[in-house]
C-alpha cells in the first residue's frame, strides 16, 4: 500500500499555521465517561501562539475534559463553495488545561479572546465559563486530495 | 447547578432529523491506537434513514475504526452568517460498520450516495474506498444557546 503521507515542507507548515491563526471555531473531540468519543463545537482562538477556548462548565465537553484531558481539535470550516473534502483542515491531538479564573493568564486570555470573539462579551464574565488552553501533541494536515502531512508541535511553532 | 438539558419535544426531534437529513459532511471522532481522540472530516449522507460515509482505506480514521468501531459524528456546519455557537448541530455517539464491496448493501449505498455526492463518482470505484454504516447509540442536540437536548436512537427514527 502506498504511503499517503507526504514529507512535511514549508508550504505545509505555512498552511497549517494559517488554518490555526484564522480559526474562530473548532470541532472538539473528547472522551465520554464510557471512553466513547464525542465531538462538539467550540469557540476557538490562537492567541499569540496559544490555542484557547471559552467553555461552559455545564457542557458535556467540560465534564469530559475535567475527567480526561486528552482531546482532539479540527479547524478549517467547510467553505460555501467547492468540495469540502478538497478544502484544507488541520486535525490536532492535544491536552486541555483549565485556566483558573483568578490567574493572570485568565485576564490576558480574556482581553485577547474578546478581540477575536466580540460576542463572547455576553458570557465571558459568567462564573460557569472557563478558559481552556490546548497543548498540542501532534497534528495531521489534510490539504485536499492526496495532500496529507503529519506535523509536530515544533513544526506548528516554527517561525516562517 | 441547573440542569442544562431540556425535555425532548417534537421541535427538538424535528430539528435533529433535519440536521441529519441535510448533512453532506460530518466531523468524525475516532480513537487512535493510543486511545487518544482524533477528529477528521468525512463525506456523509443519510440515505433512507441509514447514516453512511465513503472513506479511503489509507485514512487515519479508517485505520482507527477497523481497530475500534466506537465513534462520534457532529453534523450541522458553520453557516456564513450569525454566531456558529448559536447555530444548531447534532452530536452522535455511534458504532461504525464497514460494508463489504461484494454485498448487495454496497451497491444500493453507492447508487444513493452518488445522488447526494456526485463528485464521489471520481473515487467511488477505487478498491481502497469503502462504505461505512453508522449505527446510532445516542445523540445530543445543541439547538443554540440554552437549547440542549439528549435524544435516543428511537427519537431520531420516529416518524413526524
PDB file of C-alpha atoms in Angstrom:
ATOM      1  CA  UNK A   1       0.000   0.000   0.000  1.00  0.00           C
ATOM      2  CA  UNK A   2       1.349   3.431  -0.946  1.00  0.00           C
ATOM      3  CA  UNK A   3       2.230   5.693   1.958  1.00  0.00           C
ATOM      4  CA  UNK A   4      -0.303   8.519   1.663  1.00  0.00           C
ATOM      5  CA  UNK A   5       1.737  10.882   3.862  1.00  0.00           C
ATOM      6  CA  UNK A   6       3.887  13.461   2.091  1.00  0.00           C
ATOM      7  CA  UNK A   7       7.133  14.812   3.533  1.00  0.00           C
ATOM      8  CA  UNK A   8       6.444  17.995   5.511  1.00  0.00           C
ATOM      9  CA  UNK A   9       7.661  21.093   3.693  1.00  0.00           C
ATOM     10  CA  UNK A  10       7.463  24.863   4.206  1.00  0.00           C
ATOM     11  CA  UNK A  11       4.164  25.122   2.303  1.00  0.00           C
ATOM     12  CA  UNK A  12       2.514  22.514   4.528  1.00  0.00           C
ATOM     13  CA  UNK A  13       3.741  24.250   7.683  1.00  0.00           C
ATOM     14  CA  UNK A  14       2.554  27.609   6.404  1.00  0.00           C
ATOM     15  CA  UNK A  15      -0.891  26.227   5.512  1.00  0.00           C
ATOM     16  CA  UNK A  16      -1.268  24.552   8.913  1.00  0.00           C
ATOM     17  CA  UNK A  17      -0.227  27.700  10.779  1.00  0.00           C
ATOM     18  CA  UNK A  18      -2.630  29.751   8.679  1.00  0.00           C
ATOM     19  CA  UNK A  19      -5.534  27.404   9.461  1.00  0.00           C
ATOM     20  CA  UNK A  20      -4.814  27.730  13.180  1.00  0.00           C
ATOM     21  CA  UNK A  21      -4.396  31.509  13.070  1.00  0.00           C
ATOM     22  CA  UNK A  22      -7.660  32.063  11.203  1.00  0.00           C
ATOM     23  CA  UNK A  23      -9.819  29.539  13.067  1.00  0.00           C
ATOM     24  CA  UNK A  24     -12.641  31.001  15.158  1.00  0.00           C
ATOM     25  CA  UNK A  25     -14.429  27.679  15.755  1.00  0.00           C
ATOM     26  CA  UNK A  26     -13.290  24.112  16.148  1.00  0.00           C
ATOM     27  CA  UNK A  27     -14.677  20.602  16.283  1.00  0.00           C
ATOM     28  CA  UNK A  28     -13.582  19.247  19.643  1.00  0.00           C
ATOM     29  CA  UNK A  29     -13.088  15.543  20.245  1.00  0.00           C
ATOM     30  CA  UNK A  30     -13.286  14.324  23.840  1.00  0.00           C
ATOM     31  CA  UNK A  31     -13.805  11.050  25.687  1.00  0.00           C
ATOM     32  CA  UNK A  32     -17.097  10.330  27.447  1.00  0.00           C
ATOM     33  CA  UNK A  33     -17.172   8.596  30.832  1.00  0.00           C
ATOM     34  CA  UNK A  34     -17.549   5.283  28.985  1.00  0.00           C
ATOM     35  CA  UNK A  35     -14.442   6.027  26.877  1.00  0.00           C
ATOM     36  CA  UNK A  36     -16.595   6.598  23.813  1.00  0.00           C
ATOM     37  CA  UNK A  37     -15.540   9.558  21.633  1.00  0.00           C
ATOM     38  CA  UNK A  38     -17.716  12.699  21.455  1.00  0.00           C
ATOM     39  CA  UNK A  39     -17.497  15.624  19.025  1.00  0.00           C
ATOM     40  CA  UNK A  40     -18.838  19.077  19.859  1.00  0.00           C
ATOM     41  CA  UNK A  41     -18.388  22.638  18.560  1.00  0.00           C
ATOM     42  CA  UNK A  42     -16.420  25.226  20.499  1.00  0.00           C
ATOM     43  CA  UNK A  43     -15.303  28.793  20.020  1.00  0.00           C
ATOM     44  CA  UNK A  44     -11.563  28.843  19.358  1.00  0.00           C
ATOM     45  CA  UNK A  45      -8.726  31.305  19.060  1.00  0.00           C
ATOM     46  CA  UNK A  46      -4.988  31.137  18.517  1.00  0.00           C
ATOM     47  CA  UNK A  47      -3.756  33.992  20.704  1.00  0.00           C
ATOM     48  CA  UNK A  48      -0.056  34.822  20.378  1.00  0.00           C
ATOM     49  CA  UNK A  49       0.568  31.167  19.562  1.00  0.00           C
ATOM     50  CA  UNK A  50      -1.573  29.825  22.417  1.00  0.00           C
ATOM     51  CA  UNK A  51      -4.676  27.802  21.486  1.00  0.00           C
ATOM     52  CA  UNK A  52      -7.662  28.607  23.671  1.00  0.00           C
ATOM     53  CA  UNK A  53     -11.379  28.154  24.019  1.00  0.00           C
ATOM     54  CA  UNK A  54     -14.013  29.552  26.353  1.00  0.00           C
ATOM     55  CA  UNK A  55     -16.391  26.827  27.512  1.00  0.00           C
ATOM     56  CA  UNK A  56     -19.368  26.433  29.805  1.00  0.00           C
ATOM     57  CA  UNK A  57     -18.946  24.236  32.872  1.00  0.00           C
ATOM     58  CA  UNK A  58     -22.418  22.891  32.078  1.00  0.00           C
ATOM     59  CA  UNK A  59     -21.298  21.428  28.749  1.00  0.00           C
ATOM     60  CA  UNK A  60     -20.596  17.742  28.193  1.00  0.00           C
ATOM     61  CA  UNK A  61     -17.121  18.543  26.838  1.00  0.00           C
ATOM     62  CA  UNK A  62     -16.156  20.392  30.040  1.00  0.00           C
ATOM     63  CA  UNK A  63     -17.242  17.434  32.133  1.00  0.00           C
ATOM     64  CA  UNK A  64     -15.285  15.102  29.846  1.00  0.00           C
ATOM     65  CA  UNK A  65     -12.119  17.213  29.890  1.00  0.00           C
ATOM     66  CA  UNK A  66     -12.118  17.583  33.687  1.00  0.00           C
ATOM     67  CA  UNK A  67     -12.045  13.772  33.809  1.00  0.00           C
ATOM     68  CA  UNK A  68      -9.636  13.161  30.927  1.00  0.00           C
ATOM     69  CA  UNK A  69      -7.592  15.982  29.387  1.00  0.00           C
ATOM     70  CA  UNK A  70      -6.878  14.071  26.169  1.00  0.00           C
ATOM     71  CA  UNK A  71      -8.650  15.723  23.262  1.00  0.00           C
ATOM     72  CA  UNK A  72      -8.608  16.453  19.548  1.00  0.00           C
ATOM     73  CA  UNK A  73      -9.374  19.576  17.551  1.00  0.00           C
ATOM     74  CA  UNK A  74     -10.226  20.026  13.901  1.00  0.00           C
ATOM     75  CA  UNK A  75     -10.041  23.515  12.392  1.00  0.00           C
ATOM     76  CA  UNK A  76     -10.777  24.651   8.842  1.00  0.00           C
ATOM     77  CA  UNK A  77     -14.519  25.037   8.342  1.00  0.00           C
ATOM     78  CA  UNK A  78     -16.435  23.919   5.271  1.00  0.00           C
ATOM     79  CA  UNK A  79     -16.447  26.777   2.762  1.00  0.00           C
ATOM     80  CA  UNK A  80     -19.558  27.875   0.909  1.00  0.00           C
ATOM     81  CA  UNK A  81     -18.125  26.785  -2.467  1.00  0.00           C
ATOM     82  CA  UNK A  82     -16.106  23.863  -3.696  1.00  0.00           C
ATOM     83  CA  UNK A  83     -15.729  20.340  -2.345  1.00  0.00           C
ATOM     84  CA  UNK A  84     -15.179  20.329   1.444  1.00  0.00           C
ATOM     85  CA  UNK A  85     -13.174  17.115   1.154  1.00  0.00           C
ATOM     86  CA  UNK A  86     -10.727  19.047  -1.025  1.00  0.00           C
ATOM     87  CA  UNK A  87     -10.558  22.014   1.367  1.00  0.00           C
ATOM     88  CA  UNK A  88      -7.750  22.197   3.911  1.00  0.00           C
ATOM     89  CA  UNK A  89      -8.293  21.270   7.542  1.00  0.00           C
ATOM     90  CA  UNK A  90      -5.970  20.549  10.423  1.00  0.00           C
ATOM     91  CA  UNK A  91      -6.553  17.803  12.996  1.00  0.00           C
ATOM     92  CA  UNK A  92      -4.695  18.183  16.284  1.00  0.00           C
ATOM     93  CA  UNK A  93      -4.049  15.806  19.134  1.00  0.00           C
ATOM     94  CA  UNK A  94      -3.860  17.884  22.291  1.00  0.00           C
ATOM     95  CA  UNK A  95      -4.267  18.033  26.036  1.00  0.00           C
ATOM     96  CA  UNK A  96      -6.655  20.580  27.537  1.00  0.00           C
ATOM     97  CA  UNK A  97      -5.813  22.584  30.633  1.00  0.00           C
ATOM     98  CA  UNK A  98      -8.438  24.615  32.500  1.00  0.00           C
ATOM     99  CA  UNK A  99      -7.248  28.116  33.421  1.00  0.00           C
ATOM    100  CA  UNK A 100      -8.110  29.376  36.886  1.00  0.00           C
ATOM    101  CA  UNK A 101     -10.334  32.467  36.831  1.00  0.00           C
ATOM    102  CA  UNK A 102      -8.079  34.069  39.447  1.00  0.00           C
ATOM    103  CA  UNK A 103      -4.877  33.739  37.426  1.00  0.00           C
ATOM    104  CA  UNK A 104      -3.097  36.463  35.487  1.00  0.00           C
ATOM    105  CA  UNK A 105      -3.276  34.127  32.457  1.00  0.00           C
ATOM    106  CA  UNK A 106      -7.089  34.280  32.616  1.00  0.00           C
ATOM    107  CA  UNK A 107      -7.100  38.068  32.440  1.00  0.00           C
ATOM    108  CA  UNK A 108      -4.725  38.134  29.488  1.00  0.00           C
ATOM    109  CA  UNK A 109      -6.705  35.479  27.645  1.00  0.00           C
ATOM    110  CA  UNK A 110      -9.975  37.305  28.230  1.00  0.00           C
ATOM    111  CA  UNK A 111      -8.691  40.512  26.653  1.00  0.00           C
ATOM    112  CA  UNK A 112      -7.207  38.759  23.639  1.00  0.00           C
ATOM    113  CA  UNK A 113     -10.166  36.411  23.184  1.00  0.00           C
ATOM    114  CA  UNK A 114     -12.668  39.254  23.106  1.00  0.00           C
ATOM    115  CA  UNK A 115     -10.762  40.924  20.279  1.00  0.00           C
ATOM    116  CA  UNK A 116     -11.345  37.756  18.203  1.00  0.00           C
ATOM    117  CA  UNK A 117     -14.786  36.903  19.617  1.00  0.00           C
ATOM    118  CA  UNK A 118     -16.615  40.128  20.476  1.00  0.00           C
ATOM    119  CA  UNK A 119     -19.898  38.241  21.002  1.00  0.00           C
ATOM    120  CA  UNK A 120     -18.298  36.327  23.879  1.00  0.00           C
ATOM    121  CA  UNK A 121     -18.691  39.553  25.883  1.00  0.00           C
ATOM    122  CA  UNK A 122     -22.200  38.285  26.654  1.00  0.00           C
ATOM    123  CA  UNK A 123     -20.957  35.371  28.773  1.00  0.00           C
ATOM    124  CA  UNK A 124     -17.221  35.745  29.374  1.00  0.00           C
ATOM    125  CA  UNK A 125     -17.958  37.095  32.866  1.00  0.00           C
ATOM    126  CA  UNK A 126     -20.245  34.246  33.897  1.00  0.00           C
ATOM    127  CA  UNK A 127     -18.749  32.224  36.730  1.00  0.00           C
ATOM    128  CA  UNK A 128     -19.608  28.968  34.963  1.00  0.00           C
ATOM    129  CA  UNK A 129     -17.472  29.802  31.912  1.00  0.00           C
ATOM    130  CA  UNK A 130     -13.815  28.807  31.866  1.00  0.00           C
ATOM    131  CA  UNK A 131     -10.873  29.197  29.540  1.00  0.00           C
ATOM    132  CA  UNK A 132      -9.163  26.120  28.207  1.00  0.00           C
ATOM    133  CA  UNK A 133      -5.613  26.096  26.907  1.00  0.00           C
ATOM    134  CA  UNK A 134      -4.759  23.342  24.418  1.00  0.00           C
ATOM    135  CA  UNK A 135      -1.234  21.948  24.419  1.00  0.00           C
ATOM    136  CA  UNK A 136      -0.527  20.377  21.049  1.00  0.00           C
ATOM    137  CA  UNK A 137       0.904  16.856  20.902  1.00  0.00           C
ATOM    138  CA  UNK A 138       0.863  16.345  17.134  1.00  0.00           C
ATOM    139  CA  UNK A 139      -1.046  17.356  14.035  1.00  0.00           C
ATOM    140  CA  UNK A 140      -2.329  15.910  10.785  1.00  0.00           C
ATOM    141  CA  UNK A 141      -2.881  18.314   7.903  1.00  0.00           C
ATOM    142  CA  UNK A 142      -5.229  17.380   5.100  1.00  0.00           C
ATOM    143  CA  UNK A 143      -4.599  19.990   2.435  1.00  0.00           C
ATOM    144  CA  UNK A 144      -7.012  18.400  -0.032  1.00  0.00           C
ATOM    145  CA  UNK A 145      -6.997  15.227  -2.120  1.00  0.00           C
ATOM    146  CA  UNK A 146      -3.636  13.479  -1.901  1.00  0.00           C
ATOM    147  CA  UNK A 147      -2.144  16.191   0.322  1.00  0.00           C
ATOM    148  CA  UNK A 148      -1.747  14.589   3.749  1.00  0.00           C
ATOM    149  CA  UNK A 149       1.039  15.577   6.128  1.00  0.00           C
ATOM    150  CA  UNK A 150       1.968  14.769   9.711  1.00  0.00           C
ATOM    151  CA  UNK A 151       3.300  17.732  11.665  1.00  0.00           C
ATOM    152  CA  UNK A 152       4.955  18.064  15.023  1.00  0.00           C
ATOM    153  CA  UNK A 153       4.302  20.600  17.729  1.00  0.00           C
ATOM    154  CA  UNK A 154       7.638  22.183  16.732  1.00  0.00           C
ATOM    155  CA  UNK A 155       6.553  22.481  13.082  1.00  0.00           C
ATOM    156  CA  UNK A 156       3.486  24.447  14.147  1.00  0.00           C
ATOM    157  CA  UNK A 157       5.548  26.749  16.385  1.00  0.00           C
ATOM    158  CA  UNK A 158       8.223  27.392  13.751  1.00  0.00           C
ATOM    159  CA  UNK A 159       8.822  30.971  12.573  1.00  0.00           C
ATOM    160  CA  UNK A 160       8.157  31.480   8.869  1.00  0.00           C
TER     161      UNK A 160
ATOM    162  CA  UNK B   1     -26.175  23.589  39.342  1.00  0.00           C
ATOM    163  CA  UNK B   2     -29.118  23.976  36.964  1.00  0.00           C
ATOM    164  CA  UNK B   3     -29.708  21.052  34.634  1.00  0.00           C
ATOM    165  CA  UNK B   4     -28.928  22.481  31.197  1.00  0.00           C
ATOM    166  CA  UNK B   5     -30.792  19.697  29.358  1.00  0.00           C
ATOM    167  CA  UNK B   6     -34.340  20.459  28.220  1.00  0.00           C
ATOM    168  CA  UNK B   7     -37.048  17.806  27.908  1.00  0.00           C
ATOM    169  CA  UNK B   8     -37.098  16.409  24.366  1.00  0.00           C
ATOM    170  CA  UNK B   9     -40.113  17.643  22.389  1.00  0.00           C
ATOM    171  CA  UNK B  10     -41.366  17.369  18.814  1.00  0.00           C
ATOM    172  CA  UNK B  11     -39.470  20.508  17.737  1.00  0.00           C
ATOM    173  CA  UNK B  12     -36.170  19.123  19.008  1.00  0.00           C
ATOM    174  CA  UNK B  13     -36.739  15.802  17.240  1.00  0.00           C
ATOM    175  CA  UNK B  14     -37.676  17.563  14.030  1.00  0.00           C
ATOM    176  CA  UNK B  15     -34.588  19.806  14.170  1.00  0.00           C
ATOM    177  CA  UNK B  16     -32.289  16.842  14.839  1.00  0.00           C
ATOM    178  CA  UNK B  17     -33.792  14.802  11.992  1.00  0.00           C
ATOM    179  CA  UNK B  18     -33.488  17.795   9.683  1.00  0.00           C
ATOM    180  CA  UNK B  19     -29.790  18.258  10.546  1.00  0.00           C
ATOM    181  CA  UNK B  20     -29.139  14.605   9.739  1.00  0.00           C
ATOM    182  CA  UNK B  21     -31.134  14.637   6.522  1.00  0.00           C
ATOM    183  CA  UNK B  22     -29.377  17.747   5.181  1.00  0.00           C
ATOM    184  CA  UNK B  23     -25.833  16.910   6.258  1.00  0.00           C
ATOM    185  CA  UNK B  24     -23.350  16.268   3.444  1.00  0.00           C
ATOM    186  CA  UNK B  25     -20.237  16.393   5.647  1.00  0.00           C
ATOM    187  CA  UNK B  26     -19.506  15.452   9.220  1.00  0.00           C
ATOM    188  CA  UNK B  27     -16.803  15.820  11.833  1.00  0.00           C
ATOM    189  CA  UNK B  28     -15.874  12.272  12.772  1.00  0.00           C
ATOM    190  CA  UNK B  29     -14.454  11.401  16.177  1.00  0.00           C
ATOM    191  CA  UNK B  30     -12.433   8.206  16.444  1.00  0.00           C
ATOM    192  CA  UNK B  31      -9.898   6.658  18.826  1.00  0.00           C
ATOM    193  CA  UNK B  32      -6.218   6.451  17.869  1.00  0.00           C
ATOM    194  CA  UNK B  33      -4.141   3.387  18.712  1.00  0.00           C
ATOM    195  CA  UNK B  34      -3.120   5.119  21.957  1.00  0.00           C
ATOM    196  CA  UNK B  35      -6.788   5.699  22.883  1.00  0.00           C
ATOM    197  CA  UNK B  36      -6.403   9.407  22.192  1.00  0.00           C
ATOM    198  CA  UNK B  37      -9.359  11.009  20.363  1.00  0.00           C
ATOM    199  CA  UNK B  38      -8.985  12.198  16.754  1.00  0.00           C
ATOM    200  CA  UNK B  39     -11.331  14.388  14.698  1.00  0.00           C
ATOM    201  CA  UNK B  40     -11.398  14.326  10.902  1.00  0.00           C
ATOM    202  CA  UNK B  41     -13.778  15.409   8.131  1.00  0.00           C
ATOM    203  CA  UNK B  42     -15.765  12.902   6.129  1.00  0.00           C
ATOM    204  CA  UNK B  43     -18.393  12.960   3.430  1.00  0.00           C
ATOM    205  CA  UNK B  44     -21.740  11.958   4.917  1.00  0.00           C
ATOM    206  CA  UNK B  45     -25.233  11.083   3.833  1.00  0.00           C
ATOM    207  CA  UNK B  46     -28.430   9.963   5.494  1.00  0.00           C
ATOM    208  CA  UNK B  47     -29.857   7.552   2.913  1.00  0.00           C
ATOM    209  CA  UNK B  48     -33.368   6.290   3.630  1.00  0.00           C
ATOM    210  CA  UNK B  49     -32.614   6.653   7.336  1.00  0.00           C
ATOM    211  CA  UNK B  50     -29.217   4.934   7.157  1.00  0.00           C
ATOM    212  CA  UNK B  51     -26.161   7.045   8.001  1.00  0.00           C
ATOM    213  CA  UNK B  52     -23.234   6.379   5.701  1.00  0.00           C
ATOM    214  CA  UNK B  53     -19.842   7.640   4.640  1.00  0.00           C
ATOM    215  CA  UNK B  54     -17.402   6.709   1.899  1.00  0.00           C
ATOM    216  CA  UNK B  55     -13.844   6.604   3.224  1.00  0.00           C
ATOM    217  CA  UNK B  56     -10.370   5.790   1.991  1.00  0.00           C
ATOM    218  CA  UNK B  57      -8.625   2.777   3.497  1.00  0.00           C
ATOM    219  CA  UNK B  58      -5.489   4.938   3.567  1.00  0.00           C
ATOM    220  CA  UNK B  59      -7.031   7.420   6.012  1.00  0.00           C
ATOM    221  CA  UNK B  60      -6.252   7.515   9.710  1.00  0.00           C
ATOM    222  CA  UNK B  61      -9.944   7.257  10.578  1.00  0.00           C
ATOM    223  CA  UNK B  62     -10.336   4.022   8.594  1.00  0.00           C
ATOM    224  CA  UNK B  63      -7.381   2.511  10.443  1.00  0.00           C
ATOM    225  CA  UNK B  64      -8.861   3.652  13.749  1.00  0.00           C
ATOM    226  CA  UNK B  65     -12.354   2.327  13.013  1.00  0.00           C
ATOM    227  CA  UNK B  66     -11.084  -1.081  11.896  1.00  0.00           C
ATOM    228  CA  UNK B  67      -9.468  -1.358  15.332  1.00  0.00           C
ATOM    229  CA  UNK B  68     -12.275   0.218  17.403  1.00  0.00           C
ATOM    230  CA  UNK B  69     -15.731   0.808  15.936  1.00  0.00           C
ATOM    231  CA  UNK B  70     -16.712   3.347  18.599  1.00  0.00           C
ATOM    232  CA  UNK B  71     -17.057   6.783  17.048  1.00  0.00           C
ATOM    233  CA  UNK B  72     -18.790  10.142  17.183  1.00  0.00           C
ATOM    234  CA  UNK B  73     -20.249  12.362  14.493  1.00  0.00           C
ATOM    235  CA  UNK B  74     -21.122  16.037  14.521  1.00  0.00           C
ATOM    236  CA  UNK B  75     -23.326  17.429  11.750  1.00  0.00           C
ATOM    237  CA  UNK B  76     -24.544  20.982  11.196  1.00  0.00           C
ATOM    238  CA  UNK B  77     -21.826  23.059   9.540  1.00  0.00           C
ATOM    239  CA  UNK B  78     -20.918  26.613  10.469  1.00  0.00           C
ATOM    240  CA  UNK B  79     -23.089  28.974   8.409  1.00  0.00           C
ATOM    241  CA  UNK B  80     -21.710  32.013   6.621  1.00  0.00           C
ATOM    242  CA  UNK B  81     -23.657  34.417   8.849  1.00  0.00           C
ATOM    243  CA  UNK B  82     -24.538  34.557  12.518  1.00  0.00           C
ATOM    244  CA  UNK B  83     -22.821  33.073  15.558  1.00  0.00           C
ATOM    245  CA  UNK B  84     -21.849  29.423  14.975  1.00  0.00           C
ATOM    246  CA  UNK B  85     -22.229  28.721  18.699  1.00  0.00           C
ATOM    247  CA  UNK B  86     -25.884  29.695  18.337  1.00  0.00           C
ATOM    248  CA  UNK B  87     -26.406  27.556  15.218  1.00  0.00           C
ATOM    249  CA  UNK B  88     -27.826  24.069  15.579  1.00  0.00           C
ATOM    250  CA  UNK B  89     -25.627  20.989  15.462  1.00  0.00           C
ATOM    251  CA  UNK B  90     -26.145  17.369  16.380  1.00  0.00           C
ATOM    252  CA  UNK B  91     -23.526  15.209  18.098  1.00  0.00           C
ATOM    253  CA  UNK B  92     -23.967  11.465  17.767  1.00  0.00           C
ATOM    254  CA  UNK B  93     -22.414   8.537  19.556  1.00  0.00           C
ATOM    255  CA  UNK B  94     -22.277   5.659  17.108  1.00  0.00           C
ATOM    256  CA  UNK B  95     -20.603   2.466  16.032  1.00  0.00           C
ATOM    257  CA  UNK B  96     -19.165   2.215  12.529  1.00  0.00           C
ATOM    258  CA  UNK B  97     -19.559  -0.871  10.377  1.00  0.00           C
ATOM    259  CA  UNK B  98     -17.568  -1.385   7.168  1.00  0.00           C
ATOM    260  CA  UNK B  99     -19.696  -2.624   4.261  1.00  0.00           C
ATOM    261  CA  UNK B 100     -18.228  -5.336   2.075  1.00  0.00           C
ATOM    262  CA  UNK B 101     -17.731  -4.237  -1.539  1.00  0.00           C
ATOM    263  CA  UNK B 102     -19.290  -7.513  -2.679  1.00  0.00           C
ATOM    264  CA  UNK B 103     -22.542  -7.076  -0.751  1.00  0.00           C
ATOM    265  CA  UNK B 104     -25.887  -6.004  -2.143  1.00  0.00           C
ATOM    266  CA  UNK B 105     -25.883  -3.289   0.525  1.00  0.00           C
ATOM    267  CA  UNK B 106     -22.767  -1.773  -1.082  1.00  0.00           C
ATOM    268  CA  UNK B 107     -24.430  -1.498  -4.466  1.00  0.00           C
ATOM    269  CA  UNK B 108     -27.530   0.141  -3.014  1.00  0.00           C
ATOM    270  CA  UNK B 109     -25.463   2.581  -0.982  1.00  0.00           C
ATOM    271  CA  UNK B 110     -23.344   3.519  -3.981  1.00  0.00           C
ATOM    272  CA  UNK B 111     -26.354   4.485  -6.073  1.00  0.00           C
ATOM    273  CA  UNK B 112     -27.964   6.520  -3.299  1.00  0.00           C
ATOM    274  CA  UNK B 113     -24.690   8.123  -2.197  1.00  0.00           C
ATOM    275  CA  UNK B 114     -23.882   9.361  -5.681  1.00  0.00           C
ATOM    276  CA  UNK B 115     -27.214  11.140  -5.890  1.00  0.00           C
ATOM    277  CA  UNK B 116     -26.159  13.167  -2.815  1.00  0.00           C
ATOM    278  CA  UNK B 117     -22.441  13.349  -3.633  1.00  0.00           C
ATOM    279  CA  UNK B 118     -21.997  13.455  -7.411  1.00  0.00           C
ATOM    280  CA  UNK B 119     -18.297  14.341  -7.044  1.00  0.00           C
ATOM    281  CA  UNK B 120     -17.710  10.988  -5.302  1.00  0.00           C
ATOM    282  CA  UNK B 121     -18.019   9.450  -8.794  1.00  0.00           C
ATOM    283  CA  UNK B 122     -14.297  10.225  -9.117  1.00  0.00           C
ATOM    284  CA  UNK B 123     -13.276   7.697  -6.462  1.00  0.00           C
ATOM    285  CA  UNK B 124     -16.283   5.548  -5.542  1.00  0.00           C
ATOM    286  CA  UNK B 125     -14.960   2.754  -7.756  1.00  0.00           C
ATOM    287  CA  UNK B 126     -11.446   2.716  -6.246  1.00  0.00           C
ATOM    288  CA  UNK B 127     -10.755  -0.549  -4.460  1.00  0.00           C
ATOM    289  CA  UNK B 128      -9.313   1.318  -1.470  1.00  0.00           C
ATOM    290  CA  UNK B 129     -12.567   3.176  -0.785  1.00  0.00           C
ATOM    291  CA  UNK B 130     -15.176   1.623   1.500  1.00  0.00           C
ATOM    292  CA  UNK B 131     -18.635   2.472   2.740  1.00  0.00           C
ATOM    293  CA  UNK B 132     -19.232   2.845   6.438  1.00  0.00           C
ATOM    294  CA  UNK B 133     -22.616   2.496   8.073  1.00  0.00           C
ATOM    295  CA  UNK B 134     -23.080   4.293  11.396  1.00  0.00           C
ATOM    296  CA  UNK B 135     -25.381   2.732  13.976  1.00  0.00           C
ATOM    297  CA  UNK B 136     -26.550   5.446  16.356  1.00  0.00           C
ATOM    298  CA  UNK B 137     -26.275   4.843  20.107  1.00  0.00           C
ATOM    299  CA  UNK B 138     -27.434   8.256  21.342  1.00  0.00           C
ATOM    300  CA  UNK B 139     -27.453  11.903  20.346  1.00  0.00           C
ATOM    301  CA  UNK B 140     -27.008  15.340  21.854  1.00  0.00           C
ATOM    302  CA  UNK B 141     -28.661  18.252  20.071  1.00  0.00           C
ATOM    303  CA  UNK B 142     -27.398  21.759  20.618  1.00  0.00           C
ATOM    304  CA  UNK B 143     -30.025  23.982  19.058  1.00  0.00           C
ATOM    305  CA  UNK B 144     -28.283  27.197  20.102  1.00  0.00           C
ATOM    306  CA  UNK B 145     -27.722  28.973  23.416  1.00  0.00           C
ATOM    307  CA  UNK B 146     -29.654  27.267  26.209  1.00  0.00           C
ATOM    308  CA  UNK B 147     -31.206  24.709  23.850  1.00  0.00           C
ATOM    309  CA  UNK B 148     -29.556  21.403  24.732  1.00  0.00           C
ATOM    310  CA  UNK B 149     -31.379  18.092  24.384  1.00  0.00           C
ATOM    311  CA  UNK B 150     -30.453  14.437  24.724  1.00  0.00           C
ATOM    312  CA  UNK B 151     -32.081  12.194  22.131  1.00  0.00           C
ATOM    313  CA  UNK B 152     -32.337   8.463  21.764  1.00  0.00           C
ATOM    314  CA  UNK B 153     -31.869   6.375  18.654  1.00  0.00           C
ATOM    315  CA  UNK B 154     -35.661   5.891  18.694  1.00  0.00           C
ATOM    316  CA  UNK B 155     -36.263   9.662  18.775  1.00  0.00           C
ATOM    317  CA  UNK B 156     -34.197  10.069  15.621  1.00  0.00           C
ATOM    318  CA  UNK B 157     -36.031   7.241  13.855  1.00  0.00           C
ATOM    319  CA  UNK B 158     -39.511   8.484  14.825  1.00  0.00           C
ATOM    320  CA  UNK B 159     -41.966   9.412  12.066  1.00  0.00           C
ATOM    321  CA  UNK B 160     -43.015  13.070  12.116  1.00  0.00           C
TER     322      UNK B 160
END
